[in-house]
JSON list of C-alpha atoms and ligand atoms in Angstrom, two decimals:
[
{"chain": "A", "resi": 166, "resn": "UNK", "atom": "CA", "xyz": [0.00, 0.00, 0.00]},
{"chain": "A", "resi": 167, "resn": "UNK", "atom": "CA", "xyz": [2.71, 2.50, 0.43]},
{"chain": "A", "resi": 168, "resn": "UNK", "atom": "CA", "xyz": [3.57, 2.66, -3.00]},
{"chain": "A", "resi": 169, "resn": "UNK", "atom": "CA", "xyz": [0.10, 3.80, -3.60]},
{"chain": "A", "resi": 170, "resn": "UNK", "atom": "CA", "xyz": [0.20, 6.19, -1.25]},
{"chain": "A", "resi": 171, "resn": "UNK", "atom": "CA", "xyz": [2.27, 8.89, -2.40]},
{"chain": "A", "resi": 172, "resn": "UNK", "atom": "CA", "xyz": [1.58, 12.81, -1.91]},
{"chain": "A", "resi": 173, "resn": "UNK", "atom": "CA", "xyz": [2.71, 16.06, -3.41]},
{"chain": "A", "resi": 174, "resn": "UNK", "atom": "CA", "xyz": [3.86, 18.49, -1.17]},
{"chain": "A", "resi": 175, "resn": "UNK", "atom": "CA", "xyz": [2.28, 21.12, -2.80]},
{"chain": "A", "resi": 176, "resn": "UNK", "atom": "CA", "xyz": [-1.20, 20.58, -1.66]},
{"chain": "A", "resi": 177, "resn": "UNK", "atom": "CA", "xyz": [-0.62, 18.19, 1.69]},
{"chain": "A", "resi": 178, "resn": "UNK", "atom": "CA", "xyz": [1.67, 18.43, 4.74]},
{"chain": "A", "resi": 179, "resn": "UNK", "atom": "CA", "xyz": [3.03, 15.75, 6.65]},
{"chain": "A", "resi": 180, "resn": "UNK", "atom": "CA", "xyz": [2.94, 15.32, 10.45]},
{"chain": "A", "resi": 181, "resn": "UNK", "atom": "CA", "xyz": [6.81, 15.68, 10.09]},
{"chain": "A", "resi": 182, "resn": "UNK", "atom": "CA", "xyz": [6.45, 19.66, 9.00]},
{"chain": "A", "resi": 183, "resn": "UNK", "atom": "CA", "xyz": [3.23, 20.06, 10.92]},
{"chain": "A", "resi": 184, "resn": "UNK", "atom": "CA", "xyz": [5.35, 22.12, 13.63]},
{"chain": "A", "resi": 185, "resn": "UNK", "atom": "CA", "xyz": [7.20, 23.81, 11.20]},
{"chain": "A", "resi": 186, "resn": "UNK", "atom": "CA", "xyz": [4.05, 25.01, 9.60]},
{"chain": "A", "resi": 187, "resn": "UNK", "atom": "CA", "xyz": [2.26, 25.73, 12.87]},
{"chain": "A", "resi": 188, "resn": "UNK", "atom": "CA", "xyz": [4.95, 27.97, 14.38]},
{"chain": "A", "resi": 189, "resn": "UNK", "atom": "CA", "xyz": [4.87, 30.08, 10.99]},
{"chain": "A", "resi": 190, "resn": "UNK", "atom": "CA", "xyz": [1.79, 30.70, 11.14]},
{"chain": "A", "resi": 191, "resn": "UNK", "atom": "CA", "xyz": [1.23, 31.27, 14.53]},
{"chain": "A", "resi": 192, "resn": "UNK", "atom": "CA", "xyz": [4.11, 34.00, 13.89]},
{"chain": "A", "resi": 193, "resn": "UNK", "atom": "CA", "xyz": [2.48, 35.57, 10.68]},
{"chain": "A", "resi": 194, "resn": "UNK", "atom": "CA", "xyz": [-0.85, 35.98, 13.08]},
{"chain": "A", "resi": 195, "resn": "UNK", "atom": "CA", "xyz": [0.75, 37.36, 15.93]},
{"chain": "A", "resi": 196, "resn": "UNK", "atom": "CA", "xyz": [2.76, 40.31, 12.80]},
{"chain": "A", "resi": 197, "resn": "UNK", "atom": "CA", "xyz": [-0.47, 40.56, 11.16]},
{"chain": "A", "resi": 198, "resn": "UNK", "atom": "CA", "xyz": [-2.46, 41.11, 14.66]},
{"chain": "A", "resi": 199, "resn": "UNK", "atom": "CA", "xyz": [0.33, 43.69, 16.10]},
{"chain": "A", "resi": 200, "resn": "UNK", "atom": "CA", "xyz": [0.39, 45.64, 12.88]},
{"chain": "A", "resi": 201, "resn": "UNK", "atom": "CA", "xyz": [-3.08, 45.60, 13.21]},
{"chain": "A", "resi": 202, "resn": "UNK", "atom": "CA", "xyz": [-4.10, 44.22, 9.99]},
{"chain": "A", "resi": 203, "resn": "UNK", "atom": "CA", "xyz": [-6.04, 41.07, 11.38]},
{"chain": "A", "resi": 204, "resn": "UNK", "atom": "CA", "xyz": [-8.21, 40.45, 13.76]},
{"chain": "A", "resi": 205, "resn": "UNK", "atom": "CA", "xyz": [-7.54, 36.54, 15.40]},
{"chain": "A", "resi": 206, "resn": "UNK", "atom": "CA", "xyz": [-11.38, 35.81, 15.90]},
{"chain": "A", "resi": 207, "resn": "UNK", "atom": "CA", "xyz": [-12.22, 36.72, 12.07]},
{"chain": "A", "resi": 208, "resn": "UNK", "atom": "CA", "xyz": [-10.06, 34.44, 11.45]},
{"chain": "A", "resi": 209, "resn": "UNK", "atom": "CA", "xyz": [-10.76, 31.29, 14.06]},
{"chain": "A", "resi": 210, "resn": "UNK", "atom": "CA", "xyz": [-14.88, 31.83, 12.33]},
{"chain": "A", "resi": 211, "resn": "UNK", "atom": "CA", "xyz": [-13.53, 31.58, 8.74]},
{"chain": "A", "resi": 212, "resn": "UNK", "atom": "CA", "xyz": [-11.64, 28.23, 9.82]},
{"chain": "A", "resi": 213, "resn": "UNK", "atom": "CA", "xyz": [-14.81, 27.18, 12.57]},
{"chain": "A", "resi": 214, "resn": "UNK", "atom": "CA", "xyz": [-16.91, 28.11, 9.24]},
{"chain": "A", "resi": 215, "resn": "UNK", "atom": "CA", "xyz": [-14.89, 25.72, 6.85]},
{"chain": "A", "resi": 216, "resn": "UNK", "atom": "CA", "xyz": [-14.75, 23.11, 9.49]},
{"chain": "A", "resi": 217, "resn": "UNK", "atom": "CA", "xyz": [-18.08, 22.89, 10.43]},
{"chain": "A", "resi": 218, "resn": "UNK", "atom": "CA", "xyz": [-20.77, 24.53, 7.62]},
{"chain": "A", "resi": 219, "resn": "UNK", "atom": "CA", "xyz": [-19.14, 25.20, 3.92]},
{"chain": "A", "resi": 220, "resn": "UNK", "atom": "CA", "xyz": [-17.85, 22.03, 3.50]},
{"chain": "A", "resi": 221, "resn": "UNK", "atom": "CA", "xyz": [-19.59, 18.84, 5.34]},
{"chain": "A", "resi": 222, "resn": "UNK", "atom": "CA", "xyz": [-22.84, 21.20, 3.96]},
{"chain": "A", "resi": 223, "resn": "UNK", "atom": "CA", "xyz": [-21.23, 20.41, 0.26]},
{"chain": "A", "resi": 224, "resn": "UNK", "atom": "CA", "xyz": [-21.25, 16.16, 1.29]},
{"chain": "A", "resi": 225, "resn": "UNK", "atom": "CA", "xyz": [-25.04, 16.88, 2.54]},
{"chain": "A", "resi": 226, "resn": "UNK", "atom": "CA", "xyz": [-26.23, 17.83, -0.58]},
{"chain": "A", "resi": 227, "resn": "UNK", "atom": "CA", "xyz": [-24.60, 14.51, -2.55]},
{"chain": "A", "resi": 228, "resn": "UNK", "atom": "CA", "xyz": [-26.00, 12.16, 0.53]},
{"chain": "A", "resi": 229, "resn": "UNK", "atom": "CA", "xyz": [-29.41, 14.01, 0.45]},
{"chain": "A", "resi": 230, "resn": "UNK", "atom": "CA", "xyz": [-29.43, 13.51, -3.63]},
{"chain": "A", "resi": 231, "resn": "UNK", "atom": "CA", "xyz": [-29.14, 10.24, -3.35]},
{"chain": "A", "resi": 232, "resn": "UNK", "atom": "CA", "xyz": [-30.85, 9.58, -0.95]},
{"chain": "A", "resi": 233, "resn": "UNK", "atom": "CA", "xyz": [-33.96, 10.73, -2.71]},
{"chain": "A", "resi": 234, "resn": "UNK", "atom": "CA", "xyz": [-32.69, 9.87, -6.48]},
{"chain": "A", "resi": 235, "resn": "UNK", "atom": "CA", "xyz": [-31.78, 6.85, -7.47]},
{"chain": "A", "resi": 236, "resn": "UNK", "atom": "CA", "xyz": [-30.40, 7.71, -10.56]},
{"chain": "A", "resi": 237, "resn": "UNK", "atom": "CA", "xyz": [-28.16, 9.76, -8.94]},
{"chain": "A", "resi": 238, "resn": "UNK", "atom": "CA", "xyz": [-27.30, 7.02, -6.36]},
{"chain": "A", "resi": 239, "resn": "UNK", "atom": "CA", "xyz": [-26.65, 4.97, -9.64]},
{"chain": "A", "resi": 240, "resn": "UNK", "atom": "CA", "xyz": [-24.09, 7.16, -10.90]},
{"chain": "A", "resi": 241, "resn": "UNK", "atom": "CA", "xyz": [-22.80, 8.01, -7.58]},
{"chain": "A", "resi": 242, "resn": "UNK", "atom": "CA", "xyz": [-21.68, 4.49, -7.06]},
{"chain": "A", "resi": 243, "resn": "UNK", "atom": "CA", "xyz": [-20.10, 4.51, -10.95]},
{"chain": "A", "resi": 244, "resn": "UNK", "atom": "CA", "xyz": [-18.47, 7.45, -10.71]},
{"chain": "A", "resi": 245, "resn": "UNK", "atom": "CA", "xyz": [-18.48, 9.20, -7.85]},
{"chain": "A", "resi": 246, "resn": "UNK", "atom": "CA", "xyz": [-16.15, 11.73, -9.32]},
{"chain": "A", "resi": 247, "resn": "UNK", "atom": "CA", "xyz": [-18.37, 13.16, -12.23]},
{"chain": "A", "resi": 248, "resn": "UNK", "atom": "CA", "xyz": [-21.36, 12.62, -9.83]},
{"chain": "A", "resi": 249, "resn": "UNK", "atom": "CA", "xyz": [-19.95, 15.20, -7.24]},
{"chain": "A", "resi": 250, "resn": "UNK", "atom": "CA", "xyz": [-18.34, 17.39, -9.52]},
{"chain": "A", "resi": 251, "resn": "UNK", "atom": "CA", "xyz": [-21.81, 17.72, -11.27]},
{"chain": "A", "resi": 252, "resn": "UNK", "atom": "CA", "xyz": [-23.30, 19.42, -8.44]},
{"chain": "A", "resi": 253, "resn": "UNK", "atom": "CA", "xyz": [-20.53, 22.10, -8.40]},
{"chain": "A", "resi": 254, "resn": "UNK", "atom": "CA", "xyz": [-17.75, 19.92, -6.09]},
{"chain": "A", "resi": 255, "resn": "UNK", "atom": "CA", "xyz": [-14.61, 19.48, -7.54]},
{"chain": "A", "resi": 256, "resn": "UNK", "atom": "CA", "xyz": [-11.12, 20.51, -7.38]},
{"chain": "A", "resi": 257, "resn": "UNK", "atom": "CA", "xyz": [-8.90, 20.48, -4.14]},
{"chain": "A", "resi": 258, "resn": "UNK", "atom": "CA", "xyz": [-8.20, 16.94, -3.06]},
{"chain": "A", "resi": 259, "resn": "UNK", "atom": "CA", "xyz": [-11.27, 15.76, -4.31]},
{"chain": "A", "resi": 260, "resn": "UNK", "atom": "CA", "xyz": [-10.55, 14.74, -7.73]},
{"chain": "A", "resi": 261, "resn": "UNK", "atom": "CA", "xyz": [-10.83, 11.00, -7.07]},
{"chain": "A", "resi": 262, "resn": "UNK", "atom": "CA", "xyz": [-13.56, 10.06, -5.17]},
{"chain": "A", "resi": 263, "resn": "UNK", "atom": "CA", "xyz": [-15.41, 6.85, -4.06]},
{"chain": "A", "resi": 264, "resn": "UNK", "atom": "CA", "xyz": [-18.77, 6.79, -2.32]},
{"chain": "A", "resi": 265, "resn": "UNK", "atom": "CA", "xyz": [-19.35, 3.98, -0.25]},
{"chain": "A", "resi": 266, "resn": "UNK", "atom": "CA", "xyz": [-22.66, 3.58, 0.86]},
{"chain": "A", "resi": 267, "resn": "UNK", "atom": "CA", "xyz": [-23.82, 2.23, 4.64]},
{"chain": "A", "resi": 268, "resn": "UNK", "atom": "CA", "xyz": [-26.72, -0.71, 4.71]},
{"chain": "A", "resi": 269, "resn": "UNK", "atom": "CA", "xyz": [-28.15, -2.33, 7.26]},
{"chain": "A", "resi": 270, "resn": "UNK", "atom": "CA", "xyz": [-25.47, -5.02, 7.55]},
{"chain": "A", "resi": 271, "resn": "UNK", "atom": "CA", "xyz": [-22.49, -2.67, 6.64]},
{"chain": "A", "resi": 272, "resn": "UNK", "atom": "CA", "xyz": [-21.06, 0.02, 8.11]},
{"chain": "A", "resi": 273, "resn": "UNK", "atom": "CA", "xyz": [-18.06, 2.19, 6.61]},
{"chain": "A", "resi": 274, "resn": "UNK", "atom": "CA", "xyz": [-15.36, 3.74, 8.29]},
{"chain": "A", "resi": 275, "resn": "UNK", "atom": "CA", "xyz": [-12.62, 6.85, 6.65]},
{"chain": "A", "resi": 276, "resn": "UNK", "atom": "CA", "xyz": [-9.20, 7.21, 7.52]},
{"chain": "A", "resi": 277, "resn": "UNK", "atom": "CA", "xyz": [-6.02, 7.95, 5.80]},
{"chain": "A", "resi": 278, "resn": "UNK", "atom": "CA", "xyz": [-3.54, 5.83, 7.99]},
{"chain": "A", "resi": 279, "resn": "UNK", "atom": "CA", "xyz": [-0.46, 7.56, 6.86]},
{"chain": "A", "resi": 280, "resn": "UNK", "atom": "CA", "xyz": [-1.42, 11.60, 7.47]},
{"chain": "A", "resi": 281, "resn": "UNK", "atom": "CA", "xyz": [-4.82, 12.96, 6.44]},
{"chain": "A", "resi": 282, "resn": "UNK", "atom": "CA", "xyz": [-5.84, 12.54, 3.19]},
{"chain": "A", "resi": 283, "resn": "UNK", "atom": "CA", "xyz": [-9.58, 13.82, 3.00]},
{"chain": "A", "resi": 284, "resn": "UNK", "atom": "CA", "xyz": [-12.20, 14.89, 0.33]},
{"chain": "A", "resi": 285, "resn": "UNK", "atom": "CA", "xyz": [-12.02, 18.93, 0.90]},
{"chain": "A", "resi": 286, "resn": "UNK", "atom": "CA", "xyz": [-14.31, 19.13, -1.64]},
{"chain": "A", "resi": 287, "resn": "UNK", "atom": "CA", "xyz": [-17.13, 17.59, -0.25]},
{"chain": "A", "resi": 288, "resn": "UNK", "atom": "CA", "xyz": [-16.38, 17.99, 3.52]},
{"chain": "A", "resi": 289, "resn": "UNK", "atom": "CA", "xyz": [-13.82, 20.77, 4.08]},
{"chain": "A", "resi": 290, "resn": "UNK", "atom": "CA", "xyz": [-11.24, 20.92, 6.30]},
{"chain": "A", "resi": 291, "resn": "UNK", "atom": "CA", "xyz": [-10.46, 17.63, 8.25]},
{"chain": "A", "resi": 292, "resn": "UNK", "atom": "CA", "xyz": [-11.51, 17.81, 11.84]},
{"chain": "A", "resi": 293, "resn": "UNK", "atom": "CA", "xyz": [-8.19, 17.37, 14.10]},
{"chain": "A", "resi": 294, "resn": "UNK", "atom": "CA", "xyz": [-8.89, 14.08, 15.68]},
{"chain": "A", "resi": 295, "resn": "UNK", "atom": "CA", "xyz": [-9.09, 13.10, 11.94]},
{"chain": "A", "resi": 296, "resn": "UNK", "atom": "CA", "xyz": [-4.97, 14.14, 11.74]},
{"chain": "A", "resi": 297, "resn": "UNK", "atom": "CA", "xyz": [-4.49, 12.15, 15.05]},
{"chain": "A", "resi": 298, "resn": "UNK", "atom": "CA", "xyz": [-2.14, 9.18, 15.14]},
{"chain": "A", "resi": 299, "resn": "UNK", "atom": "CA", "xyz": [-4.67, 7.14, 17.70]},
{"chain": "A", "resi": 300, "resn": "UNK", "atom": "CA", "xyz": [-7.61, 7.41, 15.38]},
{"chain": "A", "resi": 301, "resn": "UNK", "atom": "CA", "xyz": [-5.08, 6.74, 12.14]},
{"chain": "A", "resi": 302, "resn": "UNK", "atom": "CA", "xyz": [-3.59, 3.43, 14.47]},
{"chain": "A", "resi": 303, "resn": "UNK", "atom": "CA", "xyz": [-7.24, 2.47, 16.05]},
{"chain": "A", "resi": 304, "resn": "UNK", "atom": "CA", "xyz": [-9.58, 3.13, 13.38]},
{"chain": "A", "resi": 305, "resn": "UNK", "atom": "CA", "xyz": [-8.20, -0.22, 11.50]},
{"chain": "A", "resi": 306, "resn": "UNK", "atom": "CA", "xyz": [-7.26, -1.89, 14.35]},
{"chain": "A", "resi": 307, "resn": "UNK", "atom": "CA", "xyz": [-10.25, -1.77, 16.28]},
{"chain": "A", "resi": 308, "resn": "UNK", "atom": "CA", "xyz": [-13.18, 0.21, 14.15]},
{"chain": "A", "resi": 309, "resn": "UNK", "atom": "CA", "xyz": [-15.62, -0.93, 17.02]},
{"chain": "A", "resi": 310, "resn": "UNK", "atom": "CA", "xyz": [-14.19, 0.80, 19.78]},
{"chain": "A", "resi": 311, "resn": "UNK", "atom": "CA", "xyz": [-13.58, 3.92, 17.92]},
{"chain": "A", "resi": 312, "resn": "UNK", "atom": "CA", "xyz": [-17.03, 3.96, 17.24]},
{"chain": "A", "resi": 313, "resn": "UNK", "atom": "CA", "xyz": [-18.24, 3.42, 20.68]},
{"chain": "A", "resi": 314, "resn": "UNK", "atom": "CA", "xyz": [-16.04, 6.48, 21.67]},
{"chain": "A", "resi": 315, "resn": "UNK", "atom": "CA", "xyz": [-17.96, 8.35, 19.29]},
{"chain": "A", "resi": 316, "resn": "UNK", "atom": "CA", "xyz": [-21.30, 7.35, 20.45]},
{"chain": "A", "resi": 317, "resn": "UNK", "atom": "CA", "xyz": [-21.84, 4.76, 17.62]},
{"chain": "A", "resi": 318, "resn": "UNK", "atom": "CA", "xyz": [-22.72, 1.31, 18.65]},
{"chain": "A", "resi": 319, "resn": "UNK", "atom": "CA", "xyz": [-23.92, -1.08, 15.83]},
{"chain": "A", "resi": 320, "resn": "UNK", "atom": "CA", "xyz": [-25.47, -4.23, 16.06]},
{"chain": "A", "resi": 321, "resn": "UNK", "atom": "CA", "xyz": [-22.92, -7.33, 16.45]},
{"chain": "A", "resi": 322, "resn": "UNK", "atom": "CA", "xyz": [-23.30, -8.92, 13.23]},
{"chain": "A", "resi": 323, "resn": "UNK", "atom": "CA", "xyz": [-22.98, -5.26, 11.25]},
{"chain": "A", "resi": 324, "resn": "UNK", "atom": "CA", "xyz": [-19.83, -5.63, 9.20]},
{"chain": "A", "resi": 325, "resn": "UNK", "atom": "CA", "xyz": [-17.48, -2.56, 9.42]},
{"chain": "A", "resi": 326, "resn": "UNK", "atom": "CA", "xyz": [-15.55, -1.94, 6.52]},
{"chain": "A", "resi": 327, "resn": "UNK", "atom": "CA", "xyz": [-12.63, 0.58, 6.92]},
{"chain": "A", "resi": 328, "resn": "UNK", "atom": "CA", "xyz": [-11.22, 2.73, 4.04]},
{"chain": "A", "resi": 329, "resn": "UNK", "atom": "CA", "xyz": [-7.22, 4.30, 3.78]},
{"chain": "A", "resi": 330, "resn": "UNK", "atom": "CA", "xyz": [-7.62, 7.33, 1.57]},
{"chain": "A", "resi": 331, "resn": "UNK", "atom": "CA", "xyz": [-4.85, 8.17, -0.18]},
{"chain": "A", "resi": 332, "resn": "UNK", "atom": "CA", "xyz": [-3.82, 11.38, -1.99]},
{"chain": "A", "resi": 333, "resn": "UNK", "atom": "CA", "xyz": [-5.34, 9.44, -5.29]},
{"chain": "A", "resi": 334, "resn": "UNK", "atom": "CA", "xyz": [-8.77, 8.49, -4.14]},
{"chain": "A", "resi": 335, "resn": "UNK", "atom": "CA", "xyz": [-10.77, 9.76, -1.26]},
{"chain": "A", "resi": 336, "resn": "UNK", "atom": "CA", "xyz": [-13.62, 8.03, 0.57]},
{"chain": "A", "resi": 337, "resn": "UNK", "atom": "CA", "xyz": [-17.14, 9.75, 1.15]},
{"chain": "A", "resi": 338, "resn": "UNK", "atom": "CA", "xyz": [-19.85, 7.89, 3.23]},
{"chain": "A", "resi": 339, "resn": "UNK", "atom": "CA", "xyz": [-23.37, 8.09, 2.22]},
{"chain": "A", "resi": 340, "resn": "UNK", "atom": "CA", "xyz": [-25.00, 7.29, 5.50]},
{"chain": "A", "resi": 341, "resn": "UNK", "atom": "CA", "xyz": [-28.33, 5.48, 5.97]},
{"chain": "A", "resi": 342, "resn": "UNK", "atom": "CA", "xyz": [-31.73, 7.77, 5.90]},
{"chain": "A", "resi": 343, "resn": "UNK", "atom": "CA", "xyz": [-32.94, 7.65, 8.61]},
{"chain": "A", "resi": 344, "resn": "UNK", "atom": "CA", "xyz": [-36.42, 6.45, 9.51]},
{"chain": "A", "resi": 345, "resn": "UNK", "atom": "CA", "xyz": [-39.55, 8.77, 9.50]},
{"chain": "A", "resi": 346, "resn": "UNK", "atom": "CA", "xyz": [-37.83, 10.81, 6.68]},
{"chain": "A", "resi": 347, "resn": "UNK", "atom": "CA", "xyz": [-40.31, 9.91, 4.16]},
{"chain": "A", "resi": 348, "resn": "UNK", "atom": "CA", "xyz": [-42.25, 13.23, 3.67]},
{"chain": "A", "resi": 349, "resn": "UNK", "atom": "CA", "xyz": [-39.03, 15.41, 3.91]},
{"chain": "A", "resi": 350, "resn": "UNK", "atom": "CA", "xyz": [-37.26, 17.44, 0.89]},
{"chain": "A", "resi": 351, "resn": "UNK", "atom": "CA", "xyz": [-34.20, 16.87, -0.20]},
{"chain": "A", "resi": 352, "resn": "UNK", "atom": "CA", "xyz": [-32.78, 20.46, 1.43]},
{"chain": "A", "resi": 353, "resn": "UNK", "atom": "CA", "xyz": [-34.61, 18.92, 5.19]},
{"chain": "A", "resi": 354, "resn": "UNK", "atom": "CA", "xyz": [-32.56, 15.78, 4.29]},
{"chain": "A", "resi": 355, "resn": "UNK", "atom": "CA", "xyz": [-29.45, 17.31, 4.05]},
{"chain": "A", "resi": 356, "resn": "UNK", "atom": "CA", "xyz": [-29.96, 19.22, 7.33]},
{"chain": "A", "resi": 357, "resn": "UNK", "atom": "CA", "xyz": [-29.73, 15.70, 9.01]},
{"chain": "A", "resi": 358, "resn": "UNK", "atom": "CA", "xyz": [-26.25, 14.64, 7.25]},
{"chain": "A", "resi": 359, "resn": "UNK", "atom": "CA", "xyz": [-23.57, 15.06, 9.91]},
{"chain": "A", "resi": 360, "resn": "UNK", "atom": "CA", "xyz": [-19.91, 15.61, 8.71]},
{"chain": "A", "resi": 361, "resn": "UNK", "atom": "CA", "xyz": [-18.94, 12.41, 11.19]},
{"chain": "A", "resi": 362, "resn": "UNK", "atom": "CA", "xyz": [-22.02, 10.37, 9.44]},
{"chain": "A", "resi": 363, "resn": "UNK", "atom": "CA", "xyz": [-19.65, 10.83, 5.96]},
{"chain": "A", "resi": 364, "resn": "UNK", "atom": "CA", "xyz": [-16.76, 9.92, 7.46]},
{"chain": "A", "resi": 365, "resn": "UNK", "atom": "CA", "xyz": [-18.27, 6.79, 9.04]},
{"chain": "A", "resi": 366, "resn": "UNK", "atom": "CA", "xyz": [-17.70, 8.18, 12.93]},
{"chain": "A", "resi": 367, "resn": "UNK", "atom": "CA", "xyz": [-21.45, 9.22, 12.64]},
{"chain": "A", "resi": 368, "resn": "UNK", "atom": "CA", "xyz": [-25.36, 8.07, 11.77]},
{"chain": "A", "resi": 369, "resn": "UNK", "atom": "CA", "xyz": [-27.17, 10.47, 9.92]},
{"chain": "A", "resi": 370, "resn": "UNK", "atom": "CA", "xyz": [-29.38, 12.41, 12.26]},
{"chain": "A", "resi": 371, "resn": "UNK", "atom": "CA", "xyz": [-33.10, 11.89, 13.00]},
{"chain": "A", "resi": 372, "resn": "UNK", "atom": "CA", "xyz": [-35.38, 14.71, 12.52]},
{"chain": "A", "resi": 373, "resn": "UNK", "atom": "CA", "xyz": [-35.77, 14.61, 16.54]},
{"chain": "A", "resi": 374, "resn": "UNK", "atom": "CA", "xyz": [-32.47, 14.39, 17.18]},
{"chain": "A", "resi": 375, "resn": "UNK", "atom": "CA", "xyz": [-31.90, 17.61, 14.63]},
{"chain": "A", "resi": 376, "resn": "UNK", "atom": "CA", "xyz": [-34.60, 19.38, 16.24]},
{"chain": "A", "resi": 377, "resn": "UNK", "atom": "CA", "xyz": [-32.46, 19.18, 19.47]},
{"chain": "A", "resi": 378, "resn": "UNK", "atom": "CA", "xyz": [-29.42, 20.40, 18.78]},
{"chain": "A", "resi": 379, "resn": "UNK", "atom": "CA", "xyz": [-28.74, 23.93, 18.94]},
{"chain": "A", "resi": 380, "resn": "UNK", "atom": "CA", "xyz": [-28.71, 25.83, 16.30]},
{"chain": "A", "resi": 381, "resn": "UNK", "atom": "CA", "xyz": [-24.90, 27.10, 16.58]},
{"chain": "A", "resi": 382, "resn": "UNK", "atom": "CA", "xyz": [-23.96, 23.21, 16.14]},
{"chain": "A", "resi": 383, "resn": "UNK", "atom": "CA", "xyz": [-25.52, 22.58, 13.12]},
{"chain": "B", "resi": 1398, "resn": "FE", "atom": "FE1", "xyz": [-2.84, 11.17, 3.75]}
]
């Protein structure tokens, strides 16, 4: 697999010049803030927004799609590529995707085991624990018990099948609908499609369990 699994520095950084990168940054912030040219909590909402709304929003729309067309679902499964790019998402580490799609019996489970390779285009910035050698090590290792942690407990004889994105091809998780969705548009579907429920850390949300969250979390 490590042949495969080659990257180009341009677009992807390495845990190795993580620190590098981090103390560079934190240094052009603290110039840019002194000289009075930035303000620090503009910036933490633009990266909170990307990390939480723009993007996972983006994967929403393709689960809600086709979850509600199954010609889409079709083609999804084909070519998940052309697919995603045909509602607008393409570009930036998602050039090569793969949808892989949850059933009752199967569950499926993202990682990139070497850094964090991730579909950008669909679901933004990766969330940190995402970039965190224990999920990386444990997610293959022992899927179940990273999904307990997360509040995810499937039935015994639910296969979990875990996927090692690589710079070439990244994974996106169409969750399951969930039940009583029947009379709901496809917009009040994608309202219900966690970031975690692409990524295979998550279920898709009922409406009930939507309707208690607060509205800064969504
Ligand atoms: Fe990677």
């Amino acid at each position: 697999m490590s042949d495969h699994h080659h990257h180009d520095d341009h677009d992807h950084h390495h845990d190795n010049h993580y620190s590098d990168m981090q103390a560079r940054v934190k240094a052009l912030e603290t110039l840019l803030t002194a000289k009075g040219l930035i303000d620090p909590a503009a910036i933490d909402a633009i990266v909170e927004t990307y990390e939480t709304k723009v993007g996972p929003r983006n994967g929403a729309q393709v689960v809600a799609k086709a979850w509600v067309d199954a010609e889409f679902r079709d083609w999804l499964t084909r070519d998940a590529t052309a697919a995603i790019a045909s509602l607008g998402f393409s570009g930036r580490q998602g050039e090569h995707m793969r949808a892989v799609f949850n059933a009752p019996d199967e569950h499926n489970l993202v990682v990139c085991t070497l850094c964090s390779c991730y579909p950008w285009s669909v679901l933004g910035l990766p969330p940190v624990w995402y970039k965190a050698p224990a999920y990386r090590s444990r997610a293959v290792m022992d899927p179940r018990g990273v999904l307990a942690e997360f509040g995810v407990t499937l039935p015994e004889d639910t296969r979990i099948r875990v996927w090692d994105s690589t710079a070439e091809l990244r994974y996106l998780v169409v969750p399951e609908r969930p039940a009583g969705t029947e009379r709901l548009n496809e917009a009040a579907l994608a309202a219900l499609v966690t970031r975690d429920s692409m990524i295979g850390t998550g279920l898709a949300l009922s409406p009930e369990a939507l309707a208690l969250q607060p509205e800064a979390a969504r």
